[in-house]
Short mmCIF file of C-alpha atoms in Angstrom, two decimals:
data_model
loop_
_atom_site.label_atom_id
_atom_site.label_comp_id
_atom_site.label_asym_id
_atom_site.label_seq_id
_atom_site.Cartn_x
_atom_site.Cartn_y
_atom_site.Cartn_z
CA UNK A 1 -34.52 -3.39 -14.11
CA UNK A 2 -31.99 -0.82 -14.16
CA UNK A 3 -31.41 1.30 -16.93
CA UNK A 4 -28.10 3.75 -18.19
CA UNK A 5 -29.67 6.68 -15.56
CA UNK A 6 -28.95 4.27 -12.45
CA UNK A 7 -24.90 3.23 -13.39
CA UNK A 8 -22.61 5.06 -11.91
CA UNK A 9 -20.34 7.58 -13.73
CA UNK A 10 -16.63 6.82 -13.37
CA UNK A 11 -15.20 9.53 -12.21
CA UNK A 12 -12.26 11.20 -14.03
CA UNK A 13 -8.55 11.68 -12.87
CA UNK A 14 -9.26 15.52 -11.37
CA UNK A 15 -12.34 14.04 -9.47
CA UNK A 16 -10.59 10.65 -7.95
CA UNK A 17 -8.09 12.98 -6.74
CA UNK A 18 -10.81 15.13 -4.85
CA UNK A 19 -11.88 12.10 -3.56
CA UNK A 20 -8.58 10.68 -1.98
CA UNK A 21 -7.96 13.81 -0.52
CA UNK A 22 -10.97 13.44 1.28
CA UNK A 23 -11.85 9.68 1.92
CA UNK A 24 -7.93 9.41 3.37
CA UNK A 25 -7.18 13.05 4.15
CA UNK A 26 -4.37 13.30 1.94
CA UNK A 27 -2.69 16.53 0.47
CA UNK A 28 -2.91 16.85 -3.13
CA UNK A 29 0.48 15.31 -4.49
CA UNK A 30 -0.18 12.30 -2.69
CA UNK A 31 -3.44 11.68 -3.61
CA UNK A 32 -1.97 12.09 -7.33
CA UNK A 33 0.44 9.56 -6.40
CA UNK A 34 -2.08 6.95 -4.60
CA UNK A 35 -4.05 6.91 -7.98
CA UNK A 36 -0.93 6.11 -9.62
CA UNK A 37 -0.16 3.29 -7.47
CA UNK A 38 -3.88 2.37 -7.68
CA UNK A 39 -3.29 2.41 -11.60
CA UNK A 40 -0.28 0.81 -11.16
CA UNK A 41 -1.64 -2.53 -9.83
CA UNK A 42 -4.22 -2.89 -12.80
CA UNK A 43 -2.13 -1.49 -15.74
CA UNK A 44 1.84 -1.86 -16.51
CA UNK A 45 3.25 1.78 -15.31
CA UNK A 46 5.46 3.61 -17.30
CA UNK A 47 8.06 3.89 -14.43
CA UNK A 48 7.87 1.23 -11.44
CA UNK A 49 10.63 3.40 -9.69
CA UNK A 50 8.02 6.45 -9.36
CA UNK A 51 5.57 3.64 -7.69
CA UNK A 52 7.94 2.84 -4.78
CA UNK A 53 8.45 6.59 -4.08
CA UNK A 54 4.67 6.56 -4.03
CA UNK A 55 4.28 3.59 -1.35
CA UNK A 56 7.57 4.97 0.41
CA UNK A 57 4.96 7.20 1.48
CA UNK A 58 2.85 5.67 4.14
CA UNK A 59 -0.16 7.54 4.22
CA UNK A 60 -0.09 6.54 -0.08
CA UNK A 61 0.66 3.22 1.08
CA UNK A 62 -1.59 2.73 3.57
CA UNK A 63 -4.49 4.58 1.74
CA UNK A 64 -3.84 2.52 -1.43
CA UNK A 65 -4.17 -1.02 0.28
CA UNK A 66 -7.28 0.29 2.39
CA UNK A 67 -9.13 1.02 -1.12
CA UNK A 68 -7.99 -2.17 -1.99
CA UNK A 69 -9.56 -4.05 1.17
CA UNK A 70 -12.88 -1.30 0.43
CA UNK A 71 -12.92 -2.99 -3.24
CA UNK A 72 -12.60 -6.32 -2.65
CA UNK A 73 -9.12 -6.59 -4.20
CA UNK A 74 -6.59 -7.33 -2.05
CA UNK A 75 -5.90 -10.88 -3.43
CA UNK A 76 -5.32 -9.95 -6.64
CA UNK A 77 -4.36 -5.95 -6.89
CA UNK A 78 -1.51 -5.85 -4.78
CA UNK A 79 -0.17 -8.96 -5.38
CA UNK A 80 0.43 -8.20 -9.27
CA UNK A 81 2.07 -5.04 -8.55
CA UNK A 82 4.05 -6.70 -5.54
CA UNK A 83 5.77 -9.02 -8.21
CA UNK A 84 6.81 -6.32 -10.75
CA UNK A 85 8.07 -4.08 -7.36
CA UNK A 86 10.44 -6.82 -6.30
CA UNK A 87 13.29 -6.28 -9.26
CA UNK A 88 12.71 -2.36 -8.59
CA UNK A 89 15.45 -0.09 -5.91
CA UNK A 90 13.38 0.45 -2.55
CA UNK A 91 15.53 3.01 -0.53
CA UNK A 92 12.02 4.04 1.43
CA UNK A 93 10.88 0.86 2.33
CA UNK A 94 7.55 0.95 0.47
CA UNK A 95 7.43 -1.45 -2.19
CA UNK A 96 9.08 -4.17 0.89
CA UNK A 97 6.51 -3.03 2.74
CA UNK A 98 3.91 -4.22 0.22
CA UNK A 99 5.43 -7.48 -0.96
CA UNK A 100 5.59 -7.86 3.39
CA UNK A 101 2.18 -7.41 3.13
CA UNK A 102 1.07 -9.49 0.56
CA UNK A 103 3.69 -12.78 1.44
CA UNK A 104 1.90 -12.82 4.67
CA UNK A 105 -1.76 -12.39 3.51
CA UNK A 106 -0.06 -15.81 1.40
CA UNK A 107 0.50 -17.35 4.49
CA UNK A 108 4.24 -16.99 3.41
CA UNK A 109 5.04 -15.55 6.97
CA UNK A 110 8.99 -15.68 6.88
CA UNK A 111 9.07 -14.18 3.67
CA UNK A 112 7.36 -11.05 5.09
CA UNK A 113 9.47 -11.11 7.90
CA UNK A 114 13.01 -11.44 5.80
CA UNK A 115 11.53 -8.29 3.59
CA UNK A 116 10.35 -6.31 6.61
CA UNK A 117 13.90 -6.98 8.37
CA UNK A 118 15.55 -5.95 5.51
CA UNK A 119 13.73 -2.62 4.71
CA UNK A 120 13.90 -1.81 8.63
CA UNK A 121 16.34 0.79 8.39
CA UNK A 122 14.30 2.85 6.70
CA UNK A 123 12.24 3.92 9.05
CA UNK A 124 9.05 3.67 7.12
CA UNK A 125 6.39 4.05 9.72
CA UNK A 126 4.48 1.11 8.34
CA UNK A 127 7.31 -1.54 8.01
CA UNK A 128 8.51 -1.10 11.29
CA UNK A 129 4.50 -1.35 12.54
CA UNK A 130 4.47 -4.44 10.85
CA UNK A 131 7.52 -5.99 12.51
CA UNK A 132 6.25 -4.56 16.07
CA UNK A 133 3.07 -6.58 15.08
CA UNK A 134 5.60 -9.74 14.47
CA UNK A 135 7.30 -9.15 17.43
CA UNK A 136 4.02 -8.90 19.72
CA UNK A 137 3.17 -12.16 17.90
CA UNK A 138 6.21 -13.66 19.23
CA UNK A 139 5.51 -12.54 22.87
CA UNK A 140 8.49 -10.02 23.03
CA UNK A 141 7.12 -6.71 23.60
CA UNK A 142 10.26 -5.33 24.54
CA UNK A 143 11.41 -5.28 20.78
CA UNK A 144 8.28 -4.31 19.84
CA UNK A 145 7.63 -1.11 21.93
CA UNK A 146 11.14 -0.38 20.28
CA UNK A 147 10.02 -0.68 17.06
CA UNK A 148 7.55 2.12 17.17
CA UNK A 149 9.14 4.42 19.68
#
């Protein structure tokens, strides 16, 4: 039997920033703006535009969908958010990124590759990781070593 002593304590905004800048190494302002794109993907956000600068980030974006994986989310977190993200300006590649991401966890494998292709000229780090991944896939390392150089 457990009793109110053994539940955890949720920990407050100050404190889950403390702990992202540890658990993923991140600086302070984007640890403040992974917990926003953490909030983001359980609660309507005030402004979906400042959660693609967050995930236009990669170290956000990459943190955020590792706690997801960690908490047993990643069907249903990311997907939510994914849907509001795709009506929302992406000039970093971010929110493409996680929509990529999320299509092919779907098995919807050509719709992550259209969205990754299209957000390629970004440059962000983790979109053009993902299409190097495609492209090793197809057996063409060639474009995929260029992908990441």
């Amino acid at each position: 039997m457990t009793d109110a002593h053994d539940a955890p304590t949720p920990l407050n905004g100050e404190d889950r920033i403390h702990r992202a800048t540890i658990e993923f190494g991140l600086d302070s302002d984007q640890a403040e703006r992974f917990e926003q794109v953490l909030d983001a993907a359980t609660a309507e956000p005030a402004d979906l535009a400042v959660v693609v600068e967050a995930l236009g980030d990669p170290a956000v974006a990459e943190a955020a969908w590792t706690r997801w994986g960690d908490d047993d989310l990643l069907d249903e977190a990311p997907a939510a958010l994914a849907d509001r993200l795709a009506s929302v300006d992406d000039p970093d590649g971010g929110g493409a990124w996680l929509r990529a991401r999320v299509a092919a966890r779907a098995g919807r494998t050509a719709d992550a590759m259209d969205l990754l292709e299209a957000a390629a000229e970004t440059g962000h780090r983790l979109v053009l990781a993902e299409l190097a991944a495609f492209e090793s896939d197809r057996s063409n390392p060639q474009s995929a070593r260029a992908l990441l150089e």
